Short mmCIF file of C-alpha atoms and ligand atoms in Angstrom, two decimals:
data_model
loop_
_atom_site.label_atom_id
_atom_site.label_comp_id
_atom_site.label_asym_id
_atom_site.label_seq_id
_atom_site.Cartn_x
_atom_site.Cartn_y
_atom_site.Cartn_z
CA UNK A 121 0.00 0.00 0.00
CA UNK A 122 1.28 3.29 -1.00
CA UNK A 123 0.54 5.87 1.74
CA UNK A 124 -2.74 7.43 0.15
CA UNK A 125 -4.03 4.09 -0.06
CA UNK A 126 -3.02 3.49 4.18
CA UNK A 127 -4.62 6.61 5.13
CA UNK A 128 -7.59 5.84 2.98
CA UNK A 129 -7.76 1.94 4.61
CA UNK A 130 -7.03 4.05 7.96
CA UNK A 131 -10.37 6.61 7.37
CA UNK A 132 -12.53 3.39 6.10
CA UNK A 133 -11.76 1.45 9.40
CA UNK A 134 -12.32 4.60 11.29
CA UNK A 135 -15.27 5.10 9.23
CA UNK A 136 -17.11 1.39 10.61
CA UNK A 137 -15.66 1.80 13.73
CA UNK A 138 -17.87 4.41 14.28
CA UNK A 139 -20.72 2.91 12.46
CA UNK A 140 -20.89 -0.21 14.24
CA UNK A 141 -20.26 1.71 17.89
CA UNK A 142 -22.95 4.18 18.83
CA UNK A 143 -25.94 4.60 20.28
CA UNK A 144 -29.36 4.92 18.67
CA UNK A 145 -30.04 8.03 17.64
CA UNK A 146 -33.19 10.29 17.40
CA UNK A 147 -35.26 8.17 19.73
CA UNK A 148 -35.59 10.93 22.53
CA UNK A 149 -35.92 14.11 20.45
CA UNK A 150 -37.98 15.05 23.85
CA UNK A 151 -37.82 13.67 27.04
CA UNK A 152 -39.06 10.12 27.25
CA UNK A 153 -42.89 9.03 28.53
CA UNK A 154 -44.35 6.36 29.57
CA UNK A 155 -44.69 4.33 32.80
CA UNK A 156 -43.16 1.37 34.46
CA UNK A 157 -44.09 -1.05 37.01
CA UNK A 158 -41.66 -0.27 40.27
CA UNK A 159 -42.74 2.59 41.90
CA UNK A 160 -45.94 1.11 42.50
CA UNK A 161 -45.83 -2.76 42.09
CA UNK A 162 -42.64 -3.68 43.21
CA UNK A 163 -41.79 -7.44 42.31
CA UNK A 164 -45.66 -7.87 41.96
CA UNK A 165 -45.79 -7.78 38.23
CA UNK A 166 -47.02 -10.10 35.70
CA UNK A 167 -48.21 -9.76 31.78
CA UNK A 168 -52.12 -9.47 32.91
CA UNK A 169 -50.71 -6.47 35.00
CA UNK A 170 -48.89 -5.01 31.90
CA UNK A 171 -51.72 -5.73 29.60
CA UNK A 172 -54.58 -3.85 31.62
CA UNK A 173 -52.14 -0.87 32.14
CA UNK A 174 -51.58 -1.11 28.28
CA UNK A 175 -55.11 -0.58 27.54
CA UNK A 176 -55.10 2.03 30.26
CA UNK A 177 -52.76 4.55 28.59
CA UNK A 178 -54.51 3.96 25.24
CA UNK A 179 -57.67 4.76 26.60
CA UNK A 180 -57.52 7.19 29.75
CA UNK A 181 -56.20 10.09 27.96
CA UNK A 182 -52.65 9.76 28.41
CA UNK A 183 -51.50 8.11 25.59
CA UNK A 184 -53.33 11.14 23.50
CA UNK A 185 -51.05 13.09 25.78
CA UNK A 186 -47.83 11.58 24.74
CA UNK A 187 -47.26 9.05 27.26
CA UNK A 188 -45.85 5.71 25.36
CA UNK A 189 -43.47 3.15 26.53
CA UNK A 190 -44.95 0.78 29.39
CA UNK A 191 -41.87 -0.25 31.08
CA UNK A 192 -41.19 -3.60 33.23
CA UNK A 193 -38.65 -3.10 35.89
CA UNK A 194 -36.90 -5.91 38.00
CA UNK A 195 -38.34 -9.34 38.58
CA UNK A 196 -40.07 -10.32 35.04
CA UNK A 197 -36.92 -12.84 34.53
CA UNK A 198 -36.84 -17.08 34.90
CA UNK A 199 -34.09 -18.71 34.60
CA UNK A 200 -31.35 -19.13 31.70
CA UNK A 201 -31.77 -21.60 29.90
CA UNK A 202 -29.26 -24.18 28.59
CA UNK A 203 -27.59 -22.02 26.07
CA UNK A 204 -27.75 -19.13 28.63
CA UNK A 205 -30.78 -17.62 27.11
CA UNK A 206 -32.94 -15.64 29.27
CA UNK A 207 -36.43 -16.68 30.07
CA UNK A 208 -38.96 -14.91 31.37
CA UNK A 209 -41.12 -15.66 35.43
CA UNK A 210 -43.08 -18.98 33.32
CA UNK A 211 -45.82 -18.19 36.00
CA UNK A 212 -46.17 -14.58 36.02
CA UNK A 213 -45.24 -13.80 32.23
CA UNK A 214 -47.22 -17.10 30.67
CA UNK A 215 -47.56 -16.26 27.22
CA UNK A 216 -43.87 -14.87 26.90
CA UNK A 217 -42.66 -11.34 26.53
CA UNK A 218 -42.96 -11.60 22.24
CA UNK A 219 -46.68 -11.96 22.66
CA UNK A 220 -46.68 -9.29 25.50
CA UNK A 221 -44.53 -6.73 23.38
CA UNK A 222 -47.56 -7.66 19.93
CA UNK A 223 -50.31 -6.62 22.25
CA UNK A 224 -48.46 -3.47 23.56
CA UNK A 225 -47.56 -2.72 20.01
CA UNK A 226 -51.29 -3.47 18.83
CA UNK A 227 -52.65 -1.02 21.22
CA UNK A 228 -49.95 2.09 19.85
CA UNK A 229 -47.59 1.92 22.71
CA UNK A 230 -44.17 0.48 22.96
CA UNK A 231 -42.80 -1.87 25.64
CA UNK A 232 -39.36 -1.44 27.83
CA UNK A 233 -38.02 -3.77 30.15
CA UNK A 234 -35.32 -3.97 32.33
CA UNK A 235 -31.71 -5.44 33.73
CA UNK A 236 -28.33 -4.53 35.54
CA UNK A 237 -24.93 -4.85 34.19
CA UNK A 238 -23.89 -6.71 37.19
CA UNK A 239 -23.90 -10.68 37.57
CA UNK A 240 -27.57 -10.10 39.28
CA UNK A 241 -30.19 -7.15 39.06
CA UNK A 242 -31.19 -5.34 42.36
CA UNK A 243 -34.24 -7.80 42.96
CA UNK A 244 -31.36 -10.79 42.59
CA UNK A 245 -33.10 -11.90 38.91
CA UNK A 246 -30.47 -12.74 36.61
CA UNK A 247 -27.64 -9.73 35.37
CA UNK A 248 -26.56 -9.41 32.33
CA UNK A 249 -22.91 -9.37 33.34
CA UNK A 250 -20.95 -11.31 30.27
CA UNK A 251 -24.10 -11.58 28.37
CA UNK A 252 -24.51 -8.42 27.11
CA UNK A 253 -24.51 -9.08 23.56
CA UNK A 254 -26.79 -12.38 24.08
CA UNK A 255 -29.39 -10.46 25.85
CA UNK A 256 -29.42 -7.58 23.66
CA UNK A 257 -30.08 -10.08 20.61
CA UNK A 258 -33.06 -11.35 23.07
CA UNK A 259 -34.69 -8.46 23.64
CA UNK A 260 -34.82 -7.21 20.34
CA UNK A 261 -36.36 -10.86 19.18
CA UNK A 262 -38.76 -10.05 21.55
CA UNK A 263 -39.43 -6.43 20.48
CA UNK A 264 -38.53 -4.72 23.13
CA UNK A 265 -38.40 -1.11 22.71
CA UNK A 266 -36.72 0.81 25.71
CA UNK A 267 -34.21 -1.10 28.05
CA UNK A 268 -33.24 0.53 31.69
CA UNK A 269 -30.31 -1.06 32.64
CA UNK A 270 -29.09 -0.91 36.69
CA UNK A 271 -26.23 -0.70 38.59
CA UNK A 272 -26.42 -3.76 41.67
CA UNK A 273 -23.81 -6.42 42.08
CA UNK A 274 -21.69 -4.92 40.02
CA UNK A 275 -18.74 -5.87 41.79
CA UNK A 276 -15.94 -3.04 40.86
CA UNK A 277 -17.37 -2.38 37.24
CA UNK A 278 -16.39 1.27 35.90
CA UNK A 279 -19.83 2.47 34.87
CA UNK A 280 -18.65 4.35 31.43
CA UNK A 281 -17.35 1.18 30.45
CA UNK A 282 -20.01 -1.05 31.57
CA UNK A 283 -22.97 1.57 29.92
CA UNK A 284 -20.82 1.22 26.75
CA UNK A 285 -20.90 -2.69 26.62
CA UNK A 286 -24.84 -2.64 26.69
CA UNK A 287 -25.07 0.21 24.49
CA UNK A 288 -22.81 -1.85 21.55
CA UNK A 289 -24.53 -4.59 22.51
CA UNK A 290 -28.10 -2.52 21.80
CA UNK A 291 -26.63 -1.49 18.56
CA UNK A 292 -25.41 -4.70 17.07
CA UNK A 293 -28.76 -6.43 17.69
CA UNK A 294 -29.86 -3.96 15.71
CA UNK A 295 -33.35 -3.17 16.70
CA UNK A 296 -33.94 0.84 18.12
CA UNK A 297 -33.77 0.69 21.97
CA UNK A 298 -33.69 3.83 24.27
CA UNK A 299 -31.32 3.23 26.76
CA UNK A 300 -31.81 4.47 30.23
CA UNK A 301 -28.63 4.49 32.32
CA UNK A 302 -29.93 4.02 35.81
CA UNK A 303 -26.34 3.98 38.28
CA UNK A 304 -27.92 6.28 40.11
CA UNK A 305 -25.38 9.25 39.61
CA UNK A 306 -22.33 7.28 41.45
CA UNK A 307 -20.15 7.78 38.52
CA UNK A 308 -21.42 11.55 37.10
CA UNK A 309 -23.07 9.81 34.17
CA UNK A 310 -23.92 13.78 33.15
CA UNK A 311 -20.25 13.29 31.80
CA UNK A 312 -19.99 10.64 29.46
CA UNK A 313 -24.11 9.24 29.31
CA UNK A 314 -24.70 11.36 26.25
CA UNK A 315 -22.72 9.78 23.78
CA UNK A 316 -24.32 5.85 25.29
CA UNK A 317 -27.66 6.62 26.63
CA UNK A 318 -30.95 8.40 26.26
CA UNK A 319 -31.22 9.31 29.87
CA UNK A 320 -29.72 8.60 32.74
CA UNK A 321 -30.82 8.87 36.86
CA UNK A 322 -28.94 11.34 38.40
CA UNK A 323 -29.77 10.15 42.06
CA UNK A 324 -30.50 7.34 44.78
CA UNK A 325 -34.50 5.96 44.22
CA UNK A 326 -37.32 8.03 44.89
CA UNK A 327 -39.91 8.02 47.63
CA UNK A 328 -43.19 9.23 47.52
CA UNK A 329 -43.18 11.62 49.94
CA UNK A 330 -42.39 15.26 49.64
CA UNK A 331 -39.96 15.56 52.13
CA UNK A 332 -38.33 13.27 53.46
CA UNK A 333 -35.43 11.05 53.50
CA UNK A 334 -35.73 7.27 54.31
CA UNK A 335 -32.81 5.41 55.29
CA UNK A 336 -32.66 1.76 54.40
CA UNK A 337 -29.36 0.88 56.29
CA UNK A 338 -27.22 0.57 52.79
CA UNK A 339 -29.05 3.16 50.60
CA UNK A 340 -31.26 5.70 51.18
CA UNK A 341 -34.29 7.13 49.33
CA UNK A 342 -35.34 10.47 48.87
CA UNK A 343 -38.65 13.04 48.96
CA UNK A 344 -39.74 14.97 46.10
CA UNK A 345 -37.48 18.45 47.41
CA UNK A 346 -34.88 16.11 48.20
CA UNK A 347 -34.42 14.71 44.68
CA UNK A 348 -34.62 18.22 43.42
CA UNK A 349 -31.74 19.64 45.04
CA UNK A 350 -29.73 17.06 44.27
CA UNK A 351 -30.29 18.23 40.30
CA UNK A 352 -27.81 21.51 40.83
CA UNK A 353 -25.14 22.05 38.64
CA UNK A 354 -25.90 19.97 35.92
CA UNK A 355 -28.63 21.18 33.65
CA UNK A 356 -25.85 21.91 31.01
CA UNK A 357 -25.60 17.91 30.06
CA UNK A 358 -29.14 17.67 28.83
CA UNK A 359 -30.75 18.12 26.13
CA UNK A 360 -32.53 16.89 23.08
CA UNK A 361 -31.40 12.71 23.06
CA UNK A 362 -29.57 12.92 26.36
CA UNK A 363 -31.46 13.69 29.31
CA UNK A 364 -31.29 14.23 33.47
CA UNK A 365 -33.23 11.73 34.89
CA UNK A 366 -34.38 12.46 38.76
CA UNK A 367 -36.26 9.27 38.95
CA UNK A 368 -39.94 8.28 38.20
CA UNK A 369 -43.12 9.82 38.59
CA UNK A 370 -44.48 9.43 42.24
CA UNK A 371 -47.51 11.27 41.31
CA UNK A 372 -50.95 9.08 42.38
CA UNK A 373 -48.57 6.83 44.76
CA UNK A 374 -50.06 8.80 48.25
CA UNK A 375 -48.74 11.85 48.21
CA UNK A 376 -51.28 14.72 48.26
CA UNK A 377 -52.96 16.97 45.11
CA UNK A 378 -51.05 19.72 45.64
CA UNK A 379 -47.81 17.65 46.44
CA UNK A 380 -48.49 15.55 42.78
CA UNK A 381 -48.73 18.88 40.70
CA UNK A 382 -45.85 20.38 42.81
CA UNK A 383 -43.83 17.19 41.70
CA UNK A 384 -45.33 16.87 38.10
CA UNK A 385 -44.41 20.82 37.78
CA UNK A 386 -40.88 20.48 38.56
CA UNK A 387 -40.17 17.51 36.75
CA UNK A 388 -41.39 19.28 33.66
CA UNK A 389 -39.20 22.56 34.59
CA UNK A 390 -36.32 19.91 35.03
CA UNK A 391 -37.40 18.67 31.39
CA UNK A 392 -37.42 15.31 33.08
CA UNK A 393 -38.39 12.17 31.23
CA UNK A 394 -42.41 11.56 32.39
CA UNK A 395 -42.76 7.89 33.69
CA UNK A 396 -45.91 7.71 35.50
CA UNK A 397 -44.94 5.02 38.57
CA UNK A 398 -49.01 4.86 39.96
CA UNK A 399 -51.61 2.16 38.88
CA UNK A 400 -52.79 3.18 35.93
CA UNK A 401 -56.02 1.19 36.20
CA UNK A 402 -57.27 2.68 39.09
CA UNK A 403 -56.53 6.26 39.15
CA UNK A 404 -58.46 9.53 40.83
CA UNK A 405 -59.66 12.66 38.42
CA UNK A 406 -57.13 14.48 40.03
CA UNK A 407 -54.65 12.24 39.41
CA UNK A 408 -55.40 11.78 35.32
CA UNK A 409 -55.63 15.18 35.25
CA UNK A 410 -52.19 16.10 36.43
CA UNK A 411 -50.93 13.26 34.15
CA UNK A 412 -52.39 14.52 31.19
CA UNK A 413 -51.97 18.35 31.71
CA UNK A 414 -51.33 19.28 28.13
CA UNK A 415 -50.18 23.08 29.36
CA UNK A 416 -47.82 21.62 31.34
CA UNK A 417 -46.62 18.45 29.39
CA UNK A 418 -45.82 21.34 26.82
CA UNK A 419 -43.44 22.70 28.83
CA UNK A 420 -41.66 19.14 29.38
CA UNK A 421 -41.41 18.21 25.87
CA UNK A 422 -40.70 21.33 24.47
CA UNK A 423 -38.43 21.15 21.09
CA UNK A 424 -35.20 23.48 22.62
CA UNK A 425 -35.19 20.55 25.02
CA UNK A 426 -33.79 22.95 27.55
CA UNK A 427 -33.24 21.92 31.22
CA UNK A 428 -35.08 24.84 33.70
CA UNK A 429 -32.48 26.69 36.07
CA UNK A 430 -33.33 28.23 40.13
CA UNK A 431 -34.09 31.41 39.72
CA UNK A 432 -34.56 33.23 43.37
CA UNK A 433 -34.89 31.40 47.11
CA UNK A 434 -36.31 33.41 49.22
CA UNK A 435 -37.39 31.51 52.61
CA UNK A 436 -40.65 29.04 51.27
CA UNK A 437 -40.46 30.47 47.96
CA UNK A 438 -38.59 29.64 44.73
CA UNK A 439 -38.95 30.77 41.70
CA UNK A 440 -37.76 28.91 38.46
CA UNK A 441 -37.49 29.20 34.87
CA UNK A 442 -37.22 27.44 31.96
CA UNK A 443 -36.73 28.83 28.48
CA UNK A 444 -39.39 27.47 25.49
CA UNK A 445 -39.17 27.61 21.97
CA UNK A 446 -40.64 30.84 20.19
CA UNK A 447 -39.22 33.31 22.67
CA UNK A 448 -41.53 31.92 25.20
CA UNK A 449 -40.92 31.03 29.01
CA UNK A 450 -42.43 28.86 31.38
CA UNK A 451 -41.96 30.11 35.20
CA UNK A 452 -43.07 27.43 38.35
CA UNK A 453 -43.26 29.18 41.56
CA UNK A 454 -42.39 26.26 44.42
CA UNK A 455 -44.15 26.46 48.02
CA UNK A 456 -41.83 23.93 49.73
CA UNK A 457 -43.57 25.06 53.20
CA UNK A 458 -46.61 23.51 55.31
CA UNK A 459 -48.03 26.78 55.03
CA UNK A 460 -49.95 28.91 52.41
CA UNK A 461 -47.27 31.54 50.93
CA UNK A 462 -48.04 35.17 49.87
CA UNK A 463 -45.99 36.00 46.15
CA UNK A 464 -45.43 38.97 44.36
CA UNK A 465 -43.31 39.16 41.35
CA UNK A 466 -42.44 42.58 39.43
CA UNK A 467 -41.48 41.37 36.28
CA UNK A 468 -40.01 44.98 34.92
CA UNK A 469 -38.30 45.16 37.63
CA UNK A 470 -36.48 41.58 37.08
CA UNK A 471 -33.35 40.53 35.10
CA UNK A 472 -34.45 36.96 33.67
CA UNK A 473 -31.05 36.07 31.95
CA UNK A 474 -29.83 32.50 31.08
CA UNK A 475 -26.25 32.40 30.17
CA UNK A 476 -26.39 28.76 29.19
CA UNK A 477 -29.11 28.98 26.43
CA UNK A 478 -28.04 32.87 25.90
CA UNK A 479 -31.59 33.79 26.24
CA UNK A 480 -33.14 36.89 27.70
CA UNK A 481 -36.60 37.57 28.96
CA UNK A 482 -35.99 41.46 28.45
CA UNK A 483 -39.29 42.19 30.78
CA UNK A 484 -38.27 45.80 30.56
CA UNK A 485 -38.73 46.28 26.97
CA UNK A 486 -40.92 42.64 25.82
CA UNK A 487 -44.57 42.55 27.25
CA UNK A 488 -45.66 38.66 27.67
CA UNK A 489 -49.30 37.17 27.97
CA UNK A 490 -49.25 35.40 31.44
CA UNK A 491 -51.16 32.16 31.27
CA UNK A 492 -51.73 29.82 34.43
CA UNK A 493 -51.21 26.48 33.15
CA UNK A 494 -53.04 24.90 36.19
CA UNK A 495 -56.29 26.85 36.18
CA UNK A 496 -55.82 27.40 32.32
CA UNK A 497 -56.69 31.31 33.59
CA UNK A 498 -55.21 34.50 31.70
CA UNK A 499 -53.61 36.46 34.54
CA UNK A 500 -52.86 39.36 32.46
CA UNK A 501 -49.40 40.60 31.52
CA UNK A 502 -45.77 41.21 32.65
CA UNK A 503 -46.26 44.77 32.43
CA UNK A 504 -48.04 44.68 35.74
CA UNK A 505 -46.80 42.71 39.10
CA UNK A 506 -47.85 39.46 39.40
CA UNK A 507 -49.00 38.74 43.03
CA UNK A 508 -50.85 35.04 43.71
CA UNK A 509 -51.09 32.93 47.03
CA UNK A 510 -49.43 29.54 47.07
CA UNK A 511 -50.68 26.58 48.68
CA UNK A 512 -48.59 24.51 50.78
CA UNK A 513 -46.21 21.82 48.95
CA UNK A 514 -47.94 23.64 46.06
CA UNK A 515 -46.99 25.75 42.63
CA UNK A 516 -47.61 28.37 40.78
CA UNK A 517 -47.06 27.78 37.25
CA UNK A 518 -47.35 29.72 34.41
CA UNK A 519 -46.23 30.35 30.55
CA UNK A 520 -45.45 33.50 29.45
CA UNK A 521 -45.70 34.07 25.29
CA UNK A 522 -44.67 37.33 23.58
CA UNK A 523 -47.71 39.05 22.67
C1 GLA B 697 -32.97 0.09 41.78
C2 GLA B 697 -33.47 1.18 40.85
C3 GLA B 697 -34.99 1.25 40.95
C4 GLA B 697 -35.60 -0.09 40.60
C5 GLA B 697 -35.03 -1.18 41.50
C6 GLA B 697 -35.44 -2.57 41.07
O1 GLA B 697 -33.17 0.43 43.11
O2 GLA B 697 -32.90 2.40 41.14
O3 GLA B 697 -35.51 2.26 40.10
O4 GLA B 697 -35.34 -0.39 39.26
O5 GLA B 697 -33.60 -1.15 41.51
O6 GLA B 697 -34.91 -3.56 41.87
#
């Protein structure tokens, strides 16, 4: 070979290298929805369980809403079997997970399930630990859709490398998977998950409770405040593809009304993926409508795909912002007392200024239409104070358009 023909060989191999090692891409444009089994059932899954909350989301509203992966978490799995293929629970998943994946497809959804990249997953069900590439071919047989992918018993793994297995693995079965990274931010997966995954948890497992920390000896889990100030300092790794995930919806798990839309509201300022975590089944009016608040949603999946930042603290009170496409804002005002709070906001008298997206609200010289996204109620302009009371464990939150 002369040395054109070397460097040309050299930018070909380069050329499949790439190719053949990335993630899938385009499959979280926006951050994902959907809803999976933990939160709420636990280890007490099983297909007829998956089915009925299948043909919930098609037909409560939520699916119309955007909602569309139903995810399995831990405990679905059998045994191997004698080539080391993985089986699913013959009891609680009967007809297999081919036939489960078919009737989630038939009804417009899309299924996920789940495993661990240690030698067992956090429930002790089989890991995928050395069988990456074998399970990957599995689940896409099966058609699996979205794949979260833990971090227990993984015995001195390093996480980038471990997340990058499972993500080749993804890709050379060939079939489009989002990948959630779920190591629980040990490793700052904000660093390197955006080139493997599709999201990844930035924290320890949520609680539904919204304030409080529970300590299980080894671990701990976390309130719905708790969880959010653990999100500071990193809204600068997400974005449209790669996303912050602080864990899955608690909303409808116990928690109160106002305490659900105080959680649904910051999740969507935190552009957080939306997995609902309640039993979709049996839900309250309250409940389906906070899950299917298109006002708010909006502000989730909106196309900049840009993480919302702390504006102001003051005692109770904070005040956040997120920038939205067409010049537009959304702003959540967090009560995270146990009493009612008294707010007043002079917009002209503000400086709204993001350095990260470069944006500007420029209240002095833009007027915007204030719009509550909760009561759907027109509360005038930004060229007069805004003044509201806020609930306990409550929000205000509202979207501000250019007029
Ligand atoms: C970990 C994860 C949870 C859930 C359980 C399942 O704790 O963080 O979200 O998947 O494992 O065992």
């Amino acid at each position: 070979m002369n040395s054109l023909q070397r460097k040309l060989f050299a930018l070909s191999f380069a050329a499949c290298a790439v190719a053949f090692a990335q993630k899938f891409e385009q499959l979280a444009p926006t951050p994902p929805m959907g809803w999976n089994s933990w939160n709420k059932f636990s280890c007490n899954i099983s297909e007829q369980l998956i089915r009925e909350t299948a043909d919930a989301m098609a037909t409560n509203g939520m699916k119309d809403a955007g909602y569309q992966y139903i995810n399995i978490d831990d405990c679905w799995h059998g045994q191997r079997d004698a080539q080391g293929f993985i089986q699913p629970d013959p009891q609680r998943f009967p007809s297999g997970m081919k036939a489960l994946a078919d009737y989630v497809h038939s009804k417009g959804l899309k299924l996920g399930i789940y495993s661990d990249a240690g030698w067992k997953t956090c429930g002790g069900r089989p890991g995928s630990r050395g069988r990456e590439y074998q399970d990957a071919q599995t689940y896409a047989q099966w058609g699996i859709d979205y794949l979260k992918y833990d971090w227990c018993f993984v015995d001195g793994l390093n996480a980038e490398g471990a997340y990058l297995t499972m993500r080749d693995a993804l890709y050379a079965a060939g079939r489009p998977m989002v990948f959630s990274i779920c190591e629980w931010g040990n490793q700052k997966p904000w660093l390197w998950g955006a080139k493997i995954g599709h999201l990844w948890r930035t924290t320890g497992d949520i609680k539904a409770c919204f304030d409080c920390i529970e300590d299980h000896g080894t671990w701990k889990s976390s309130g719905i405040l708790q969880i959010l100030d653990m999100q500071n300092g990193i809204r600068e790794y997400a974005g449209p593809g790669h996303w912050n995930d602080p864990d899955m919806l608690e909303v409808g798990n116990g928690m109160s009304v106002n305490e659900d839309r105080a959680h649904f509201s910051m999740w969507c300022m935190l552009a957080a993926p939306l997995i609902a975590g309640n039993d979709l089944r049996k839900m309250s009016k309250d409940v389906r409508e906070i899950l299917t608040n298109k006002d708010v949603i909006a502000v989730d999946q909106d196309s900049l795909g840009i993480q919302g930042f702390q504006f102001s603290a003051n005692g109770a009170l904070e005040v956040w912002f997120k920038p939205l496409a067409e010049d537009a804002w959304a702003m959540c005002v967090l009560n995270r007392s146990t009493n009612g709070q008294k707010f007043q906001f002079d917009f002209k008298a503000q400086t709204v200024s993001d350095s990260f997206s470069k944006r500007d609200a420029k209240f002095d010289s833009i007027t915007y239409n204030v719009r509550d996204v909760w009561t759907k109620k027109n509360l005038g302009t930004t060229s007069t104070p805004l003044s509201a009371d806020v609930p306990a464990h409550d929000v205000l939150m509202v979207r501000l358009s250019k007029q």
